[in-house]
Coordinates of C-alpha atoms in Angstrom, one line a residue:
M1015 CA 0.0 0.0 0.0
A1016 CA 1.3 3.5 -0.9
R1017 CA 2.3 5.7 2.0
F1018 CA 1.4 9.4 2.1
Q1019 CA 3.9 11.6 3.8
G1020 CA 3.4 15.1 5.2
T1021 CA 3.4 17.1 8.4
L1022 CA -0.4 17.7 8.2
L1023 CA -1.3 14.1 7.5
P1024 CA -2.4 13.1 11.1
F1025 CA -4.5 16.2 11.4
L1026 CA -6.3 16.2 8.0
Y1027 CA -6.6 12.4 7.5
P1028 CA -6.4 10.6 10.8
C1029 CA -7.7 7.4 9.3
L1030 CA -4.5 7.2 7.2
D1031 CA -2.2 7.8 10.2
P1032 CA -0.1 4.6 10.6
S1033 CA 1.3 5.6 14.0
P1034 CA 0.8 3.2 17.0
L1035 CA -0.7 5.9 19.1
H1036 CA -3.5 6.5 16.6
L1037 CA -4.2 2.8 16.3
C1038 CA -4.4 2.5 20.1
R1039 CA -6.9 5.4 20.4
S1040 CA -9.1 4.0 17.6
S1041 CA -9.3 0.5 19.2
S1042 CA -10.1 2.0 22.7
R1043 CA -12.9 4.2 21.2
L1044 CA -14.5 1.1 19.4
L1045 CA -14.4 -0.9 22.6
F1046 CA -16.1 1.9 24.6
L1047 CA -18.9 2.2 22.0
A1048 CA -19.5 -1.6 22.0
Q1049 CA -19.8 -1.7 25.8
S1050 CA -22.0 1.4 26.2
P1051 CA -25.8 0.8 26.3
K1052 CA -27.9 1.9 23.3
R1053 CA -29.8 5.2 23.9
H1054 CA -33.5 5.0 23.0
Q1055 CA -35.6 7.9 21.8
S1056 CA -38.5 9.1 24.1
T1057 CA -41.1 7.9 21.5
E1058 CA -39.5 4.5 20.9
P1059 CA -40.4 1.7 23.3
T1060 CA -37.7 -0.4 24.8
V1061 CA -37.1 -4.0 23.8
Q1062 CA -38.9 -5.3 27.0
D1063 CA -42.0 -3.1 26.4
R1064 CA -42.2 -3.6 22.6
P1065 CA -44.9 -6.2 21.7
S1066 CA -44.2 -9.1 19.4
S1067 CA -44.2 -8.5 15.7
D1068 CA -47.1 -10.9 15.2
S1069 CA -49.5 -8.6 17.0
L1070 CA -48.6 -5.5 15.0
L1071 CA -50.0 -4.4 11.7
P1072 CA -47.5 -3.2 9.1
S1073 CA -47.1 0.5 8.9
S1074 CA -49.3 2.1 6.2
H1075 CA -51.5 5.0 5.5
L1076 CA -54.2 3.7 8.0
N1077 CA -51.6 2.7 10.6
P1078 CA -48.9 5.4 10.5
P1079 CA -46.2 5.9 13.1
P1080 CA -47.0 8.7 15.7
T1081 CA -44.7 11.1 13.9
E1082 CA -46.2 10.8 10.5
Y1083 CA -49.1 13.2 10.2
G1084 CA -49.9 16.5 8.5
R1085 CA -50.7 19.6 10.6
T1086 CA -54.2 20.9 9.7
I1087 CA -54.7 24.7 10.0
F1088 CA -58.4 25.4 10.3
A1089 CA -60.6 28.4 10.9
D1090 CA -64.3 28.7 10.5
K1091 CA -64.5 32.4 11.4
A1092 CA -62.6 35.4 10.3
T1093 CA -62.8 39.2 10.7
L1094 CA -61.6 40.9 7.6
T1095 CA -61.1 44.6 6.7
L1096 CA -61.4 45.5 3.0
S1097 CA -60.0 48.8 1.8
A1098 CA -60.9 49.7 -1.8
G1099 CA -58.2 51.4 -3.8
S1100 CA -57.9 55.2 -3.6
G1101 CA -57.9 57.2 -6.8
G1102 CA -54.8 58.6 -8.3
H1103 CA -54.1 62.4 -8.3
G1104 CA -54.7 64.6 -11.3
C1105 CA -51.8 66.0 -13.2
I1106 CA -50.7 69.6 -13.7
S1107 CA -49.1 69.8 -17.1
F1108 CA -48.9 72.2 -20.1
L1109 CA -48.3 71.8 -23.8
R1110 CA -44.7 72.3 -24.7
E1111 CA -43.9 72.6 -28.4
K1112 CA -41.6 74.6 -30.6
Y1113 CA -42.7 78.2 -31.2
I1114 CA -45.4 77.9 -28.4
E1115 CA -44.2 80.0 -25.5
A1116 CA -47.1 79.2 -23.1
G1117 CA -49.1 76.1 -24.1
P1118 CA -52.5 75.2 -22.8
A1119 CA -53.1 72.8 -19.9
N1120 CA -53.1 69.1 -20.9
G1121 CA -52.8 67.3 -17.5
G1122 CA -54.6 63.9 -17.4
D1123 CA -57.0 62.6 -14.8
G1124 CA -55.9 60.2 -12.1
G1125 CA -56.8 56.5 -12.4
S1126 CA -59.6 54.9 -10.5
G1127 CA -58.7 52.6 -7.5
G1128 CA -59.0 48.9 -7.6
N1129 CA -62.1 47.0 -6.7
I1130 CA -62.6 44.2 -4.2
S1131 CA -64.9 41.2 -5.0
I1132 CA -65.8 38.0 -3.3
Q1133 CA -66.5 34.5 -4.9
A1134 CA -67.4 31.2 -3.4
V1135 CA -65.5 28.2 -4.8
R1136 CA -65.5 24.5 -4.3
G1137 CA -61.8 24.0 -3.6
E1138 CA -61.6 26.0 -0.3
T1139 CA -62.6 24.4 3.0
S1140 CA -61.3 26.8 5.6
L1141 CA -61.0 30.5 6.3
H1142 CA -57.5 30.4 7.9
K1143 CA -55.9 32.2 4.9
L1144 CA -58.1 35.2 5.3
A1145 CA -58.0 35.1 9.1
R1146 CA -54.2 35.5 9.0
R1147 CA -54.3 38.4 6.7
S1148 CA -57.1 40.4 8.4
L1149 CA -56.5 43.4 6.0
I1150 CA -56.9 43.3 2.3
K1151 CA -56.2 46.5 0.2
A1152 CA -56.8 47.0 -3.4
G1153 CA -54.3 48.8 -5.6
R1154 CA -54.2 52.6 -5.7
G1155 CA -54.8 54.3 -9.0
K1156 CA -51.9 55.8 -10.8
N1157 CA -51.5 59.5 -11.1
G1158 CA -52.4 61.3 -14.3
Q1159 CA -49.6 62.2 -16.8
G1160 CA -49.0 65.0 -19.4
K1161 CA -50.4 65.1 -22.9
G1162 CA -53.8 64.3 -21.5
K1163 CA -52.8 60.7 -20.4
G1164 CA -55.0 59.3 -17.7
G1165 CA -53.6 57.3 -14.9
Q1166 CA -53.8 53.5 -14.9
R1167 CA -56.5 51.7 -12.8
G1168 CA -55.5 50.1 -9.5
E1169 CA -55.2 46.4 -9.3
D1170 CA -58.3 44.5 -8.4
V1171 CA -58.5 41.9 -5.6
L1172 CA -60.6 38.8 -5.6
V1173 CA -61.4 37.1 -2.3
Q1174 CA -62.2 33.4 -2.6
V1175 CA -64.1 31.7 0.2
P1176 CA -65.5 28.2 0.7
V1177 CA -69.0 27.4 -0.3
G1178 CA -71.4 27.9 2.7
T1179 CA -69.7 31.1 3.9
V1180 CA -71.9 33.8 5.4
V1181 CA -70.7 37.4 5.0
R1182 CA -71.9 40.1 7.4
E1183 CA -70.9 43.7 7.7
V1184 CA -69.6 45.0 11.1
S1185 CA -68.7 48.6 10.3
R1186 CA -68.1 50.9 7.3
Y1187 CA -66.2 54.1 6.6
D1188 CA -67.0 55.8 3.4
P1189 CA -65.3 59.2 3.0
V1190 CA -67.2 60.0 -0.2
A1191 CA -70.6 59.4 1.4
E1192 CA -69.7 61.5 4.4
E1193 CA -68.5 64.3 2.1
E1194 CA -71.8 64.1 0.2
E1195 CA -73.8 64.3 3.4
R1196 CA -71.8 67.4 4.5
V1197 CA -72.4 69.1 1.2
R1198 CA -76.1 68.3 1.4
M1199 CA -76.3 69.8 4.8
D1200 CA -74.5 72.9 3.8
E1201 CA -76.8 73.4 0.8
G1202 CA -79.9 73.0 3.0
S1203 CA -78.7 75.4 5.7
E1204 CA -79.6 79.0 5.8
E1205 CA -76.0 80.0 5.4
G1206 CA -75.5 77.6 2.4
G1207 CA -75.4 80.3 -0.3
E1208 CA -72.5 81.2 -2.5
T1209 CA -69.3 81.2 -0.5
D1210 CA -66.2 83.2 -1.3
T1211 CA -63.6 80.7 -2.6
K1212 CA -60.8 83.4 -2.9
G1213 CA -57.7 82.0 -1.3
A1214 CA -59.7 79.0 0.1
W1215 CA -57.9 75.8 -0.6
S1216 CA -57.6 72.6 1.3
R1217 CA -54.4 70.7 1.5
D1218 CA -56.1 67.3 1.3
K1219 CA -58.1 68.3 -1.8
W1220 CA -55.9 70.4 -4.0
I1221 CA -52.5 69.8 -5.7
L1222 CA -50.4 72.9 -6.5
Y1223 CA -47.8 73.4 -9.3
P1224 CA -44.4 72.5 -7.9
S1225 CA -42.5 75.5 -9.2
S1226 CA -45.0 78.0 -7.8
M1227 CA -44.4 80.0 -4.7
P1228 CA -46.9 80.0 -1.8
S1229 CA -47.3 83.8 -2.1
E1230 CA -48.8 83.3 -5.6
Y1231 CA -51.8 81.5 -4.1
A1232 CA -52.3 84.0 -1.2
T1233 CA -54.5 86.2 -3.5
A1234 CA -55.4 83.6 -6.1
E1235 CA -59.0 82.8 -6.7
F1236 CA -59.7 79.1 -6.6
P1237 CA -62.8 77.6 -8.3
A1238 CA -65.5 75.8 -6.4
L1239 CA -64.3 72.4 -5.3
P1240 CA -65.9 69.7 -7.5
R1241 CA -68.6 67.6 -5.9
P1242 CA -67.7 64.2 -4.5
R1243 CA -67.8 61.5 -7.2
K1244 CA -68.5 57.8 -7.1
S1245 CA -67.7 55.2 -9.6
N1246 CA -70.5 53.8 -11.7
L1247 CA -69.5 50.3 -10.5
A1248 CA -70.8 51.3 -7.0
L1249 CA -74.3 50.7 -8.3
A1250 CA -73.4 47.0 -8.5
Q1251 CA -72.5 46.8 -4.8
P1252 CA -74.9 45.1 -2.4
E1253 CA -76.8 47.5 -0.2
A1254 CA -75.3 48.4 3.2
P1255 CA -75.1 46.7 5.6
I1256 CA -73.8 43.7 3.6
S1257 CA -75.4 40.3 4.4
L1258 CA -74.6 37.5 2.0
D1259 CA -75.2 33.8 2.2
L1260 CA -72.8 32.1 -0.3
S1261 CA -74.4 28.7 -0.3
E1262 CA -73.7 27.8 -3.9
P1263 CA -70.5 28.0 -6.1
M1264 CA -70.4 31.2 -8.1
E1265 CA -69.4 31.6 -11.7
K1266 CA -69.0 35.4 -11.3
P1267 CA -67.8 37.3 -8.2
I1268 CA -69.9 39.8 -6.3
L1269 CA -68.5 43.3 -6.0
L1270 CA -68.1 44.4 -2.4
A1271 CA -66.2 47.6 -2.6
A1272 CA -65.7 49.7 -5.7
G1273 CA -62.5 51.7 -6.2
A1274 CA -62.6 55.4 -5.6
M1275 CA -62.5 58.0 -8.5
G1276 CA -59.2 59.6 -9.5
G1277 CA -58.5 63.3 -9.3
L1278 CA -59.1 65.9 -12.0
G1279 CA -56.3 67.3 -14.1
N1280 CA -55.8 71.0 -14.5
P1281 CA -57.7 71.3 -17.9
H1282 CA -61.0 70.9 -15.9
F1283 CA -60.4 74.3 -14.3
L1284 CA -59.9 76.4 -17.4
S1285 CA -61.6 79.8 -17.3
R1286 CA -61.3 83.2 -19.0
S1287 CA -59.6 84.6 -15.9
M1288 CA -57.3 81.7 -15.5
P1289 CA -56.3 80.2 -18.9
R1290 CA -53.4 78.2 -17.4
P1291 CA -54.5 76.8 -14.1
K1292 CA -51.7 75.6 -11.9
F1293 CA -53.7 73.3 -9.6
A1294 CA -55.5 69.9 -9.8
T1295 CA -57.4 67.8 -7.4
K1296 CA -56.4 64.7 -5.4
G1297 CA -58.0 61.3 -5.9
E1298 CA -60.9 60.2 -3.6
T1299 CA -60.2 58.0 -0.7
G1300 CA -61.4 54.4 -1.0
V1301 CA -64.2 52.9 1.2
S1302 CA -63.2 50.7 4.1
I1303 CA -65.5 47.9 5.2
T1304 CA -65.0 45.5 8.1
L1305 CA -66.7 42.1 7.5
E1306 CA -67.2 39.0 9.6
L1307 CA -66.9 35.8 7.6
E1308 CA -68.3 32.6 9.1
L1309 CA -68.7 29.1 7.7
K1310 CA -72.4 28.1 7.9
L1311 CA -71.6 24.7 6.2
L1312 CA -68.5 23.0 7.4
A1313 CA -68.8 19.7 5.5
D1314 CA -71.3 17.2 4.0
V1315 CA -70.9 14.8 6.9
G1316 CA -69.3 15.3 10.3
F1317 CA -67.9 12.6 12.5
V1318 CA -69.1 12.9 16.2
G1319 CA -67.8 10.6 18.8
M1320 CA -65.9 10.1 22.1
P1321 CA -62.1 10.6 22.3
N1322 CA -60.1 7.7 20.8
A1323 CA -63.1 6.3 19.0
G1324 CA -61.3 6.0 15.7
K1325 CA -62.6 9.1 13.9
S1326 CA -59.2 10.1 12.5
T1327 CA -58.4 6.6 11.3
L1328 CA -61.9 6.5 9.7
L1329 CA -61.1 9.8 7.9
R1330 CA -57.8 8.4 6.6
S1331 CA -59.5 5.3 5.3
M1332 CA -62.0 7.4 3.3
S1333 CA -59.7 10.1 2.0
R1334 CA -56.0 11.0 1.6
S1335 CA -56.1 13.0 4.7
K1336 CA -53.0 12.9 7.0
A1337 CA -54.8 13.4 10.2
R1338 CA -52.8 12.6 13.3
V1339 CA -53.5 9.0 14.7
G1340 CA -52.5 7.8 18.1
D1341 CA -53.6 5.5 20.9
W1342 CA -54.4 8.3 23.3
A1343 CA -57.3 10.7 24.0
F1344 CA -57.6 14.0 22.2
T1345 CA -55.3 13.2 19.3
T1346 CA -57.4 15.7 17.3
L1347 CA -57.4 19.2 18.7
Q1348 CA -59.0 20.9 15.8
P1349 CA -61.3 19.8 13.0
N1350 CA -59.7 17.9 10.1
I1351 CA -61.4 18.3 6.7
G1352 CA -61.1 15.5 4.1
T1353 CA -62.5 15.0 0.7
M1354 CA -63.6 11.7 -0.7
V1355 CA -63.8 11.5 -4.5
L1356 CA -66.9 9.8 -5.9
D1357 CA -66.2 10.2 -9.6
N1358 CA -62.6 10.8 -10.8
S1359 CA -63.8 10.6 -14.5
R1360 CA -61.6 7.5 -15.0
G1361 CA -64.4 4.9 -14.8
R1362 CA -67.7 4.1 -13.3
P1363 CA -68.3 6.3 -10.2
Q1364 CA -68.8 4.7 -6.9
V1365 CA -72.0 6.7 -6.2
Q1366 CA -74.0 8.7 -8.7
S1367 CA -75.8 11.7 -7.3
N1368 CA -76.7 15.2 -8.1
R1369 CA -76.8 18.3 -5.9
A1370 CA -79.9 20.4 -5.3
S1371 CA -78.8 22.8 -8.1
G1372 CA -78.6 19.8 -10.6
E1373 CA -74.8 19.7 -10.6
L1374 CA -73.2 16.3 -10.6
R1375 CA -71.8 15.4 -7.2
T1376 CA -68.2 14.3 -7.7
Q1377 CA -67.0 14.4 -4.1
I1378 CA -68.2 14.7 -0.5
S1379 CA -66.4 16.6 2.2
I1380 CA -65.8 15.0 5.6
A1381 CA -65.2 16.7 8.9
D1382 CA -63.3 14.9 11.7
I1383 CA -64.6 16.9 14.8
P1384 CA -62.6 16.6 18.1
G1385 CA -63.9 14.2 20.6
L1386 CA -66.7 15.1 23.1
I1387 CA -66.8 14.0 26.7
T1388 CA -69.4 14.1 29.4
D1389 CA -70.5 17.7 30.3
A1390 CA -69.0 19.1 27.2
H1391 CA -71.9 21.6 27.0
M1392 CA -70.6 23.0 30.3
D1393 CA -67.3 23.9 28.6
K1394 CA -65.5 20.8 29.7
G1395 CA -62.9 19.0 27.6
L1396 CA -62.2 21.0 24.5
G1397 CA -65.2 23.3 25.3
L1398 CA -68.1 24.7 23.4
G1399 CA -66.1 25.8 20.5
F1400 CA -66.1 22.4 19.0
L1401 CA -69.7 21.7 19.7
R1402 CA -70.3 24.6 17.4
H1403 CA -68.8 22.7 14.6
V1404 CA -71.3 19.9 14.9
E1405 CA -74.2 22.1 13.8
R1406 CA -72.3 23.1 10.6
A1407 CA -72.4 19.6 9.1
Q1408 CA -75.3 18.5 6.9
V1409 CA -75.3 14.9 8.0
L1410 CA -74.0 13.6 11.4
A1411 CA -72.2 10.3 11.7
F1412 CA -71.9 9.2 15.3
V1413 CA -68.7 7.1 15.6
V1414 CA -69.1 4.6 18.4
D1415 CA -66.3 2.3 19.6
L1416 CA -67.7 -1.3 20.0
S1417 CA -64.7 -2.4 22.1
A1418 CA -65.1 0.5 24.7
G1419 CA -68.2 -0.7 26.5
D1420 CA -72.0 -0.3 25.9
A1421 CA -72.5 1.4 22.5
I1422 CA -76.0 2.5 23.4
E1423 CA -74.8 4.4 26.4
A1424 CA -72.1 6.1 24.4
L1425 CA -74.7 7.1 21.7
K1426 CA -77.0 8.5 24.4
T1427 CA -74.1 10.5 26.0
L1428 CA -73.3 12.1 22.7
W1429 CA -76.9 13.0 22.0
N1430 CA -77.3 14.3 25.5
E1431 CA -74.4 16.8 25.0
L1432 CA -75.8 17.9 21.7
G1433 CA -79.3 18.4 23.1
E1434 CA -78.0 20.4 26.0
F1435 CA -75.9 22.6 23.7
E1436 CA -79.0 23.1 21.5
K1437 CA -80.9 24.3 24.5
L1438 CA -78.1 26.7 25.5
R1439 CA -78.1 28.2 21.9
G1440 CA -81.8 28.7 22.2
E1441 CA -81.5 30.6 25.5
E1442 CA -78.7 32.8 24.1
T1443 CA -80.9 33.7 21.1
N1444 CA -83.8 34.6 23.4
A1445 CA -81.5 36.7 25.6
Q1446 CA -80.2 38.7 22.7
T1447 CA -83.7 39.4 21.4
E1448 CA -84.9 40.5 24.9
S1449 CA -81.9 42.8 25.3
R1450 CA -83.0 44.8 22.2
I1451 CA -86.7 45.1 23.2
V1452 CA -87.8 48.2 25.2
N1453 CA -91.2 48.3 26.9
W1454 CA -92.5 51.7 25.9
K1455 CA -95.5 53.5 27.6
A1456 CA -97.0 56.8 26.7
F1457 CA -96.3 59.7 29.1
G1458 CA -99.1 60.6 31.5
N1459 CA -102.5 61.2 30.0
S1460 CA -101.1 61.7 26.5
T1461 CA -103.4 59.0 25.1
S1462 CA -106.3 61.5 25.5
S1463 CA -104.5 64.3 23.6
A1464 CA -105.2 65.3 20.1
A1465 CA -102.0 63.6 18.8
A1466 CA -103.1 60.3 20.4
R1467 CA -106.6 60.6 18.8
D1468 CA -104.9 61.1 15.4
G1469 CA -102.9 58.0 15.9
A1470 CA -99.5 59.7 16.3
V1471 CA -99.2 58.4 19.9
A1472 CA -99.9 54.8 20.8
R1473 CA -102.8 54.2 23.1
I1474 CA -101.5 51.0 24.6
D1475 CA -98.1 49.7 25.6
E1476 CA -95.8 48.7 22.8
N1477 CA -92.6 46.7 22.5
I1478 CA -90.0 48.6 20.4
V1479 CA -87.0 46.7 19.0
I1480 CA -84.0 48.9 19.0
E1481 CA -81.2 48.0 16.6
P1482 CA -77.9 49.5 17.9
S1483 CA -76.0 51.2 15.2
G1484 CA -72.2 50.8 15.0
S1485 CA -72.3 47.7 17.1
K1486 CA -69.0 45.7 16.9
A1487 CA -70.4 42.4 18.1
L1488 CA -72.8 40.7 15.7
P1489 CA -75.4 38.2 17.0
A1490 CA -74.8 34.5 16.7
L1491 CA -75.4 33.1 13.2
P1492 CA -78.8 31.3 13.1
M1493 CA -78.4 27.6 12.5
P1494 CA -80.9 24.8 12.1
P1495 CA -81.3 22.6 15.2
I1496 CA -78.9 19.8 15.6
S1497 CA -81.6 17.3 16.4
S1498 CA -83.3 18.1 13.0
K1499 CA -80.3 16.9 11.0
P1500 CA -80.2 13.4 9.5
W1501 CA -77.8 11.0 11.2
F1502 CA -76.6 7.5 11.3
V1503 CA -74.1 5.4 13.4
V1504 CA -70.7 4.1 12.4
A1505 CA -69.6 1.2 14.7
T1506 CA -65.8 1.1 14.6
K1507 CA -63.4 -1.7 15.6
A1508 CA -65.9 -4.3 14.6
D1509 CA -63.1 -6.7 13.8
L1510 CA -62.2 -7.2 17.5
D1511 CA -63.4 -10.2 19.5
G1512 CA -66.5 -9.8 21.6
T1513 CA -68.0 -6.9 19.7
R1514 CA -70.7 -8.8 17.8
E1515 CA -73.1 -8.8 20.7
N1516 CA -72.6 -5.1 21.4
F1517 CA -73.4 -4.4 17.7
A1518 CA -76.5 -6.5 17.7
T1519 CA -77.8 -4.6 20.8
L1520 CA -77.1 -1.3 19.1
Q1521 CA -78.9 -2.3 15.9
A1522 CA -81.9 -3.5 17.9
Y1523 CA -82.0 -0.1 19.7
L1524 CA -81.9 1.8 16.4
D1525 CA -84.7 -0.3 15.0
A1526 CA -86.9 0.5 18.0
L1527 CA -86.0 4.2 17.7
A1528 CA -87.0 4.3 14.0
K1529 CA -90.4 2.7 14.9
G1530 CA -91.0 5.3 17.7
A1531 CA -90.9 2.6 20.4
V1532 CA -88.3 4.5 22.5
E1533 CA -87.7 8.2 23.1
H1534 CA -85.2 10.0 20.9
P1535 CA -81.8 10.3 22.8
S1536 CA -81.8 14.1 22.3
Q1537 CA -85.2 14.4 24.1
R1538 CA -86.3 17.0 21.5
K1539 CA -89.7 17.1 20.0
N1540 CA -88.5 18.3 16.6
A1541 CA -85.9 15.5 16.2
W1542 CA -85.3 14.1 12.8
K1543 CA -87.3 10.9 12.0
G1544 CA -86.0 8.9 9.1
R1545 CA -84.2 5.7 8.3
L1546 CA -81.5 4.8 10.8
A1547 CA -78.6 2.5 10.3
A1548 CA -75.5 1.2 12.1
I1549 CA -72.6 0.5 9.8
P1550 CA -69.9 -1.8 11.2
V1551 CA -66.4 -1.0 10.0
S1552 CA -62.8 -1.7 10.7
A1553 CA -61.1 1.6 9.9
I1554 CA -57.6 0.4 10.5
R1555 CA -58.1 -2.4 7.9
G1556 CA -60.3 -0.3 5.5
E1557 CA -63.1 -2.8 5.7
G1558 CA -66.8 -1.8 5.5
V1559 CA -66.1 1.9 4.9
E1560 CA -67.4 1.8 1.3
R1561 CA -71.0 1.8 2.7
I1562 CA -70.5 5.2 4.5
P1563 CA -70.5 7.4 1.3
E1564 CA -73.4 5.5 -0.2
W1565 CA -75.5 6.0 2.9
T1566 CA -74.4 9.7 3.3
V1567 CA -75.3 10.5 -0.3
G1568 CA -78.7 8.9 0.2
L1569 CA -79.4 11.2 3.2
L1570 CA -78.1 14.3 1.4
E1571 CA -80.6 13.6 -1.5
D1572 CA -83.5 13.1 0.9

């Protein structure tokens, strides 16, 4: 073997150092590593605690390791501030050509601001993208240019939201509307005659020629300020306050905030006394609207069950979702949304169905809602926030673990929590209505006055509903009762021993419930009465799950 010589050889390449000292150090290091015990990770069980390989299923999409999951970012509510684009400023320019000493004014007008529109699309399932932004501003119009060139329009903004989003207006600031109201009040007042505009100019309304001295405008006579202007597109906006229910996908977006108009160039102010005006107007300020977006429809079907009942594994078996799966309670801390494809246009679809609008149903959305525990309606466990997600699903699928005890008691516990939550929502709605009702009574004997006889004053007590203006807190979104939704039961872990009798008892209970022989577990009078079913599945093996979309689509069509 060739030998490499050099003074830096032991330092740069210790493996090639043939000295006895290096060989001794290497052998002692290998001996120490061989005698030292192996260090285990905190998530990896030791050899004594690890079960035999015969009792474990191979790692797969349905049985992933604890570290293999995708973090789901979900938000069903967002407060958004939309600012339409302001208009560009007008230009102060004059014609410059050979043999023309002082050309006429040829400044262009400013461009209009950008518009903000909203559109409901199928691909979106959450509002977290909008909740993180909180402020959306359209582009500002460009300033006008010389030679009569107008400014470019501002860039428009399109806000895309999931289907089933409800849009409600919280507050609005419209500078143009306020200016119009001020002008209207001035014209209607006694002092609203012709005003002397000599030397009257506003810094936020006028633009002056850059090369002019301030002393030139001390005695200058300004024309009357142009009236506030609005874009013609403002006629296409919904009336204020905005209240939209986007329950269907939209081909064309809805205009929410039209961009403001641009300023006027100096040719608009030509007169005999001022043939070369050295001023122009600034663009209008865009409207600002604060909206509250809330998902009224979360998914086509929602999984409701106790913690560790197999809801996340069931979602994995029906879709490509990477929801976290683990053998402990509260693995899911926020809803996971999955999509199951019914028709991928590659063959015969699994289920053929049409939506209410006549559109072919190619997929169904599934919501894995975090587990509910006893007294969840009293804000225990994960609290009321996740009970709110249950009423946003069209169909409820109660996921019951057959290996965790009596399935009927588990189903009654879930329905009891939903019924108590429905009762709380009703009490909150009544309290909000009563807080806006004022008992009004006529003063003294005013009912016998002439005004009362003419009907101007009420003769009996009245209840007047007062709608507070400018309120920041909107009332809760009205939802259909949970007990009125169609539902069925998914019995998980049916492949384990000793679960057949439990499932037979559950099926007999549902048959009696469908016939009206027993009381509805929610104890509500308006409870849904339809065909009930219990579907046994083994989610971790992917067995029996093909019946769930068929049954769900049937309930959606009914």
